[in-house]
Amino acid sequence: MNAVNDVVQYILGLGASVMLPIMLTIVGLIFRLPFGKSLKSGLTVGIGFIGINLVIGVLSNNLGPAAQAMVKNFGVSLTVIDTGWPSAAAASWAAPVSAIMIPICVAVNLIMLFTKTTKTLDIDLWNYWHFIAAASTGYIVTGGNWWFAILCGILYEIACLLIADWTAPMVEDFYGLEGVSLPTGSTNAFGLIGIPVGILVGKIPGLNKIDVSADTIQEKFGIFGEPMMMGIIIGAVIAALGGYDVGGIITMGINLGAVMFLLPRMVKILMEGLIPISEAARDFLQKRNGDSDRTIYLGMDAALTTGHPANLATGLLLVPITLLIAIILPGNRVLPFGDLATIPFYVSFIVAHRKGNIVQSVITGAIVIAFALWMATNFAPVHTEMMRGVYEFPAGASQVSSLDMGGNVLNWLILKLSQLFAGAPL
């Protein structure tokens, strides 16, 4: 098992930009796409992901210090630190169940695909860490019960595949991602709560008549309504809240304006490579099953949606709002930090379901984040146990958690199921 785990860790250590070209070239060949086209598609997707990661890196590197500055300015003192999804992913991959869960998750997906219980072929191997995190949760709470841990991971995966199927038409309609679904665990979990909450928000008298989308903002404000300018303005406001000087405010604004301008272009590059494989997969499976009407989706990372101006604007506006909610929310002990730059991932389905209405999306997102903070607070003891020996705890933090894993309703339900099975206090 240690040897298998070492191989898995080595492959994963290559990163998505290397894994995806290899995976997609193999997938293309399986679905009878010529080698040259398969390789070109795989490499194009890998290059697109490099571009997306570079731009998201700019976002994270700017929002992280700004968040710290805002916390210092507002004098916030919360004892559970949000260490972000990277640390949660690292802890998941280091868990005892990680090596065995990857082939199990692949097998479950293929069985569901060929029994027509899902339409999604999840090739986003890196994000299997969400399934492994659920298995690790069950493993820790039950004191090392392997079978129950595996069941937890499978249940989480099934939920993500079904949610991905359900939301795929909406993803295609709003984001233009044809033949793609998004089985990313955190995006699915936030959407599961966010879509019904958004429906209720959309029924509030007065609010239901407000339609502030990226298009309407651009139409009313001209150049100042363009995504680039929206990023500059929002970035400047965040920097001002962090107490930056004039130079820092301008720099922050320009950097977030660059994110708003570049990210959609990176997504377009990635989609250039993805479309031929998506079409080949659909044609192959339709012929094999004798069902010309059958739809097959390629399961991809929700990063594909973060380039939409409404998504980015909603996510950036929610950064200071999330910190404010954390301060005033009764019962919350989590200080949001590591996952602030990942909020655009969490609101992907919310923004799409609200059809890009930024006002309704921000209000919906704020409500969902309040629930996420409560769940992350409740999850902190198990989250902390999972991180021991993998992550160096920040000074002054008695416990750690994250919005991505601890504030994720699917993983929180796995936590409650595990506690019920183990006879532990809920």
Coordinates of C-alpha atoms in Angstrom, one line a residue:
M1 CA 0.0 0.0 0.0
N2 CA 2.9 2.4 0.8
A3 CA 4.4 1.7 -2.7
V4 CA 1.0 2.4 -4.3
N5 CA 0.6 5.6 -2.3
D6 CA 4.1 6.8 -3.3
V7 CA 3.3 6.3 -7.0
V8 CA 0.0 8.2 -6.6
Q9 CA 1.7 11.0 -4.7
Y10 CA 4.3 11.3 -7.5
I11 CA 1.7 11.5 -10.2
L12 CA -0.4 14.0 -8.4
G13 CA 2.8 16.0 -7.6
L14 CA 3.2 16.7 -11.3
G15 CA 0.2 19.0 -11.1
A16 CA -2.9 19.4 -13.2
S17 CA -1.1 21.1 -16.1
V18 CA 0.9 17.8 -16.6
M19 CA -1.8 15.3 -15.5
L20 CA -4.6 16.8 -17.7
P21 CA -2.7 16.5 -21.1
I22 CA -1.8 12.9 -20.3
M23 CA -5.3 12.0 -19.1
L24 CA -7.0 13.8 -22.0
T25 CA -4.8 12.3 -24.6
I26 CA -5.6 8.8 -23.2
V27 CA -9.3 9.6 -23.1
G28 CA -9.2 10.9 -26.6
L29 CA -7.6 7.7 -27.9
I30 CA -10.1 5.6 -25.9
F31 CA -12.9 7.5 -27.7
R32 CA -11.3 6.9 -31.1
L33 CA -10.0 10.4 -31.6
P34 CA -6.7 10.3 -33.7
F35 CA -3.5 10.5 -31.8
G36 CA -2.5 13.8 -33.2
K37 CA -5.8 15.4 -32.4
S38 CA -5.9 13.8 -28.9
L39 CA -2.4 15.0 -28.1
K40 CA -3.1 18.6 -29.4
S41 CA -6.3 18.7 -27.4
G42 CA -4.6 17.5 -24.2
L43 CA -1.7 19.9 -24.5
T44 CA -4.1 22.8 -25.3
V45 CA -6.1 22.1 -22.1
G46 CA -2.9 21.8 -20.1
I47 CA -1.7 25.2 -21.4
G48 CA -5.1 26.7 -20.7
F49 CA -4.9 25.4 -17.1
I50 CA -1.4 26.9 -16.7
G51 CA -2.9 30.2 -17.8
I52 CA -5.8 29.9 -15.4
N53 CA -3.5 29.0 -12.5
L54 CA -1.2 31.9 -13.2
V55 CA -4.1 34.4 -13.2
I56 CA -5.7 32.8 -10.1
G57 CA -2.2 33.0 -8.5
V58 CA -2.3 36.8 -9.1
L59 CA -5.7 36.9 -7.4
S60 CA -4.6 34.8 -4.4
N61 CA -1.3 36.7 -3.9
N62 CA -3.2 40.0 -3.8
L63 CA -6.2 39.0 -1.8
G64 CA -4.3 37.1 0.9
P65 CA -2.3 40.1 2.1
A66 CA -5.4 42.4 1.7
A67 CA -7.4 40.0 3.9
Q68 CA -4.7 40.0 6.6
A69 CA -4.6 43.8 6.5
M70 CA -8.4 44.0 6.8
V71 CA -8.4 41.6 9.8
K72 CA -5.7 43.7 11.5
N73 CA -7.6 46.9 10.7
F74 CA -10.9 45.6 12.1
G75 CA -9.2 44.0 15.2
V76 CA -10.8 40.6 14.5
S77 CA -10.0 37.9 17.0
L78 CA -11.3 34.4 16.1
T79 CA -9.6 31.2 17.3
V80 CA -10.2 28.9 14.3
I81 CA -8.2 29.8 11.3
D82 CA -9.4 29.1 7.7
T83 CA -6.2 27.5 6.3
G84 CA -7.8 27.2 2.8
W85 CA -8.4 24.3 0.4
P86 CA -4.6 23.7 -0.5
S87 CA -3.9 22.5 3.1
A88 CA -7.1 20.5 3.2
A89 CA -6.2 18.8 -0.1
A90 CA -2.7 18.1 1.1
A91 CA -4.1 16.5 4.3
S92 CA -6.5 14.5 2.3
W93 CA -3.9 13.1 -0.1
A94 CA -1.7 12.2 2.9
A95 CA -4.5 10.3 4.6
P96 CA -4.2 6.5 4.8
V97 CA -7.2 5.9 2.6
S98 CA -6.1 8.2 -0.3
A99 CA -4.3 5.5 -2.5
I100 CA -7.1 3.0 -2.4
M101 CA -9.8 5.7 -3.0
I102 CA -8.6 6.8 -6.4
P103 CA -9.2 3.4 -8.3
I104 CA -12.5 3.0 -6.3
C105 CA -13.7 6.4 -7.3
V106 CA -12.8 5.8 -11.0
A107 CA -14.6 2.4 -10.9
V108 CA -17.7 3.9 -9.3
N109 CA -17.8 6.6 -12.0
L110 CA -17.5 4.1 -14.8
I111 CA -20.2 1.8 -13.3
M112 CA -22.6 4.7 -13.0
L113 CA -21.8 5.9 -16.5
F114 CA -22.4 2.5 -18.1
T115 CA -25.5 1.9 -16.0
K116 CA -26.8 5.3 -17.1
T117 CA -27.1 6.5 -13.5
T118 CA -24.8 9.5 -14.4
K119 CA -24.0 11.4 -17.6
T120 CA -20.6 12.6 -16.3
L121 CA -17.2 11.1 -17.0
D122 CA -15.2 12.8 -14.2
I123 CA -11.6 13.3 -15.6
D124 CA -10.7 15.9 -13.1
L125 CA -8.5 13.5 -11.1
W126 CA -7.0 16.2 -8.9
N127 CA -10.4 17.2 -7.5
Y128 CA -10.9 13.6 -6.3
W129 CA -9.3 15.0 -3.1
H130 CA -12.8 16.1 -2.1
F131 CA -14.0 12.5 -2.2
I132 CA -10.9 11.4 -0.3
A133 CA -11.6 14.2 2.3
A134 CA -15.0 12.6 2.9
A135 CA -13.4 9.2 3.3
S136 CA -10.8 10.7 5.7
T137 CA -13.5 12.3 7.7
G138 CA -15.2 8.9 8.2
Y139 CA -11.9 7.2 8.9
I140 CA -11.0 9.7 11.7
V141 CA -14.4 9.9 13.4
T142 CA -14.8 6.1 13.4
G143 CA -11.3 5.5 14.7
G144 CA -10.0 3.9 11.5
N145 CA -12.9 2.0 10.1
W146 CA -11.8 1.4 6.5
W147 CA -15.0 0.1 5.1
F148 CA -17.1 2.9 6.5
A149 CA -14.5 5.4 5.3
I150 CA -14.7 4.0 1.7
L151 CA -18.5 4.2 1.9
C152 CA -18.3 7.9 2.9
G153 CA -16.1 8.7 -0.1
I154 CA -18.4 6.8 -2.5
L155 CA -21.5 8.6 -1.1
Y156 CA -19.8 11.9 -1.6
E157 CA -18.8 11.1 -5.1
I158 CA -22.2 9.9 -6.1
A159 CA -23.7 13.1 -4.8
C160 CA -21.3 15.2 -6.8
L161 CA -21.9 13.3 -10.0
L162 CA -25.7 13.7 -9.6
I163 CA -25.4 17.4 -8.9
A164 CA -23.0 17.8 -11.8
D165 CA -25.6 16.1 -14.1
W166 CA -28.4 18.3 -12.7
T167 CA -26.5 21.6 -13.2
A168 CA -24.8 20.8 -16.5
P169 CA -27.6 22.4 -18.7
M170 CA -27.4 25.5 -16.6
V171 CA -23.6 25.6 -16.9
E172 CA -23.9 25.3 -20.7
D173 CA -26.6 27.9 -21.0
F174 CA -24.9 30.5 -18.8
Y175 CA -21.2 29.8 -19.1
G176 CA -21.2 28.4 -22.6
L177 CA -19.4 25.2 -21.6
E178 CA -21.0 22.7 -24.0
G179 CA -20.6 19.1 -23.1
V180 CA -19.0 19.9 -19.7
S181 CA -20.3 19.3 -16.2
L182 CA -18.7 20.4 -12.9
P183 CA -18.3 17.6 -10.3
T184 CA -16.0 19.8 -8.1
G185 CA -17.0 19.0 -4.5
S186 CA -17.1 22.5 -3.0
T187 CA -18.9 24.0 -6.0
N188 CA -21.5 21.3 -5.8
A189 CA -22.0 21.7 -2.0
F190 CA -22.4 25.5 -2.1
G191 CA -24.7 25.2 -5.1
L192 CA -26.9 22.6 -3.3
I193 CA -27.7 25.2 -0.7
G194 CA -27.2 28.3 -2.9
I195 CA -29.7 27.5 -5.6
P196 CA -32.8 27.1 -3.3
V197 CA -31.7 30.1 -1.3
G198 CA -31.3 32.1 -4.5
I199 CA -34.8 31.1 -5.5
L200 CA -36.1 32.6 -2.2
V201 CA -34.0 35.7 -2.6
G202 CA -35.3 36.2 -6.1
K203 CA -38.9 36.3 -4.7
I204 CA -38.2 39.1 -2.2
P205 CA -40.5 42.1 -3.3
G206 CA -38.5 44.9 -4.8
L207 CA -35.3 42.8 -5.0
N208 CA -36.9 40.6 -7.6
K209 CA -37.1 43.6 -9.9
I210 CA -33.4 44.5 -9.6
D211 CA -31.3 43.1 -12.4
V212 CA -27.7 44.2 -12.1
S213 CA -25.6 42.0 -14.4
A214 CA -22.2 42.5 -15.9
D215 CA -23.9 43.5 -19.2
T216 CA -26.3 46.0 -17.6
I217 CA -23.4 47.6 -15.7
Q218 CA -21.4 48.0 -18.9
E219 CA -24.4 49.3 -20.7
K220 CA -25.1 52.0 -18.1
F221 CA -21.6 53.0 -17.1
G222 CA -19.7 52.5 -20.4
I223 CA -16.0 51.9 -19.9
F224 CA -16.4 52.0 -16.1
G225 CA -18.8 49.1 -16.4
E226 CA -16.4 46.8 -18.3
P227 CA -15.1 43.7 -16.4
M228 CA -11.6 45.2 -16.3
M229 CA -12.8 48.4 -14.7
M230 CA -15.0 46.5 -12.3
G231 CA -12.0 44.6 -11.2
I232 CA -10.0 47.8 -10.7
I233 CA -12.8 49.4 -8.7
I234 CA -13.5 46.4 -6.5
G235 CA -9.7 45.8 -6.0
A236 CA -9.2 49.4 -4.9
V237 CA -12.1 49.2 -2.4
I238 CA -10.7 46.0 -0.9
A239 CA -7.2 47.6 -0.6
A240 CA -8.7 50.8 1.0
L241 CA -10.5 48.6 3.6
G242 CA -7.1 47.0 4.3
G243 CA -5.6 50.4 5.0
Y244 CA -3.3 50.4 2.0
D245 CA -1.6 53.7 0.9
V246 CA -2.5 55.3 -2.5
G247 CA 0.2 53.3 -4.3
G248 CA -1.0 50.0 -2.8
I249 CA -4.6 50.8 -3.7
I250 CA -3.7 51.5 -7.3
T251 CA -1.6 48.4 -7.5
M252 CA -4.3 46.2 -6.1
G253 CA -6.9 47.7 -8.5
I254 CA -4.7 47.1 -11.5
N255 CA -3.9 43.6 -10.5
L256 CA -7.6 42.6 -10.0
G257 CA -8.5 44.4 -13.2
A258 CA -5.9 42.2 -14.9
V259 CA -7.5 39.1 -13.4
M260 CA -11.0 40.2 -14.7
F261 CA -9.5 40.8 -18.2
L262 CA -7.2 37.7 -18.5
L263 CA -9.2 34.9 -16.9
P264 CA -11.9 34.7 -19.6
R265 CA -9.3 34.4 -22.3
M266 CA -7.5 31.6 -20.5
V267 CA -10.8 29.7 -20.2
K268 CA -11.3 30.1 -24.0
I269 CA -7.9 28.5 -24.6
L270 CA -8.7 25.6 -22.4
M271 CA -12.1 25.1 -24.1
E272 CA -10.4 25.0 -27.5
G273 CA -8.7 21.8 -26.4
L274 CA -11.6 20.3 -24.6
I275 CA -14.3 20.5 -27.2
P276 CA -12.9 17.9 -29.7
I277 CA -12.5 15.3 -26.9
S278 CA -15.9 16.1 -25.5
E279 CA -17.5 15.6 -29.0
A280 CA -15.5 12.3 -29.5
A281 CA -16.6 11.0 -26.1
R282 CA -20.3 11.8 -26.8
D283 CA -20.2 10.2 -30.3
F284 CA -18.4 7.1 -29.1
L285 CA -20.7 6.4 -26.2
Q286 CA -23.8 7.2 -28.2
K287 CA -22.8 4.7 -30.9
R288 CA -21.7 2.0 -28.3
N289 CA -25.0 2.2 -26.5
G290 CA -27.1 2.5 -29.7
D291 CA -28.6 5.7 -28.2
S292 CA -28.2 8.7 -30.5
D293 CA -29.9 11.0 -28.0
R294 CA -27.7 10.1 -25.0
T295 CA -25.7 13.0 -23.6
I296 CA -22.3 12.6 -22.1
Y297 CA -20.5 15.3 -20.1
L298 CA -16.8 15.6 -19.3
G299 CA -16.4 16.4 -15.6
M300 CA -14.0 19.3 -15.3
D301 CA -12.8 21.7 -12.6
A302 CA -15.1 24.6 -11.7
A303 CA -12.1 26.9 -12.5
L304 CA -13.7 27.0 -16.0
T305 CA -16.5 29.2 -14.7
T306 CA -14.3 31.7 -12.8
G307 CA -13.6 33.7 -15.9
H308 CA -17.2 35.0 -16.2
P309 CA -17.3 38.7 -15.2
A310 CA -20.5 38.2 -13.0
N311 CA -18.8 35.3 -11.2
L312 CA -15.6 37.2 -10.5
A313 CA -17.4 40.4 -9.5
T314 CA -19.7 38.4 -7.1
G315 CA -16.7 36.5 -5.6
L316 CA -14.6 39.7 -5.1
L317 CA -17.5 41.6 -3.5
L318 CA -18.0 38.7 -1.1
V319 CA -14.5 39.0 0.3
P320 CA -15.0 41.9 2.6
I321 CA -18.6 40.8 3.2
T322 CA -17.4 37.4 4.3
L323 CA -15.0 39.0 6.9
L324 CA -17.9 41.1 8.2
I325 CA -20.2 38.1 8.5
A326 CA -17.5 36.2 10.4
I327 CA -17.2 39.1 12.9
I328 CA -20.9 39.5 13.6
L329 CA -22.2 36.0 13.2
P330 CA -23.2 34.5 16.5
G331 CA -21.6 31.2 17.2
N332 CA -18.9 31.5 14.5
R333 CA -15.3 31.0 15.6
V334 CA -13.7 30.7 12.1
L335 CA -11.5 33.5 10.7
P336 CA -11.9 33.4 6.9
F337 CA -8.5 33.7 5.2
G338 CA -7.2 30.9 3.1
D339 CA -10.3 30.3 1.0
L340 CA -11.3 34.0 0.4
A341 CA -9.7 33.9 -3.1
T342 CA -11.7 30.7 -3.9
I343 CA -15.1 32.3 -3.4
P344 CA -15.7 32.5 -7.2
F345 CA -15.5 28.7 -7.3
Y346 CA -18.2 28.5 -4.5
V347 CA -20.6 30.8 -6.2
S348 CA -20.4 29.4 -9.7
F349 CA -23.8 27.7 -9.6
I350 CA -25.4 30.5 -7.6
V351 CA -24.4 33.1 -10.2
A352 CA -25.5 30.9 -13.1
H353 CA -28.9 30.1 -11.5
R354 CA -29.4 33.9 -10.8
K355 CA -28.5 34.4 -14.5
G356 CA -25.7 36.7 -13.7
N357 CA -27.7 39.0 -11.4
I358 CA -24.8 40.3 -9.2
V359 CA -27.0 41.8 -6.5
Q360 CA -29.0 38.6 -6.0
S361 CA -25.9 36.5 -6.3
V362 CA -24.0 38.5 -3.6
I363 CA -27.0 38.4 -1.2
T364 CA -27.4 34.6 -1.8
G365 CA -23.7 34.0 -1.5
A366 CA -23.6 35.9 1.8
I367 CA -26.4 33.8 3.3
V368 CA -24.7 30.6 2.1
I369 CA -21.4 31.7 3.6
A370 CA -23.0 32.3 6.9
F371 CA -24.1 28.7 7.0
A372 CA -20.7 27.6 5.8
L373 CA -19.0 29.4 8.7
W374 CA -21.3 27.6 11.2
M375 CA -20.5 24.3 9.6
A376 CA -16.7 25.1 9.5
T377 CA -16.8 25.9 13.2
N378 CA -18.6 22.7 14.0
F379 CA -16.1 20.8 11.8
A380 CA -13.0 22.3 13.3
P381 CA -12.0 19.5 15.8
V382 CA -12.1 16.8 13.1
H383 CA -10.5 19.2 10.5
T384 CA -7.7 19.9 13.0
E385 CA -7.1 16.2 13.7
M386 CA -6.8 15.6 9.9
M387 CA -4.2 18.3 9.5
R388 CA -1.9 17.2 12.4
G389 CA 1.6 16.3 11.1
V390 CA 0.7 17.8 7.6
Y391 CA 0.3 21.5 8.2
E392 CA 2.1 23.9 10.5
F393 CA -0.6 25.7 12.5
P394 CA -0.6 29.5 12.4
A395 CA 0.5 31.3 15.6
G396 CA -2.4 31.9 17.9
A397 CA -4.7 29.2 16.3
S398 CA -6.1 26.7 18.7
Q399 CA -7.9 24.9 15.8
V400 CA -8.0 25.1 12.0
S401 CA -10.8 24.6 9.5
S402 CA -11.7 25.7 6.0
L403 CA -14.7 27.0 4.0
D404 CA -13.9 24.5 1.2
M405 CA -14.0 21.3 3.4
G406 CA -15.3 22.3 6.8
G407 CA -17.9 24.7 5.4
N408 CA -19.0 22.2 2.7
V409 CA -22.5 20.9 3.4
L410 CA -21.8 17.5 1.7
N411 CA -18.7 16.9 3.9
W412 CA -20.6 18.2 6.9
L413 CA -23.3 15.6 6.3
I414 CA -20.6 13.0 6.0
L415 CA -19.3 14.2 9.4
K416 CA -22.7 13.9 11.0
L417 CA -23.2 10.4 9.5
S418 CA -19.8 9.3 10.8
Q419 CA -20.5 10.6 14.3
L420 CA -23.9 8.8 14.3
F421 CA -22.2 5.6 13.1
A422 CA -19.5 5.9 15.8
G423 CA -21.9 6.9 18.5
A424 CA -20.0 10.2 19.0
P425 CA -21.7 13.4 20.1
L426 CA -23.3 15.3 17.2

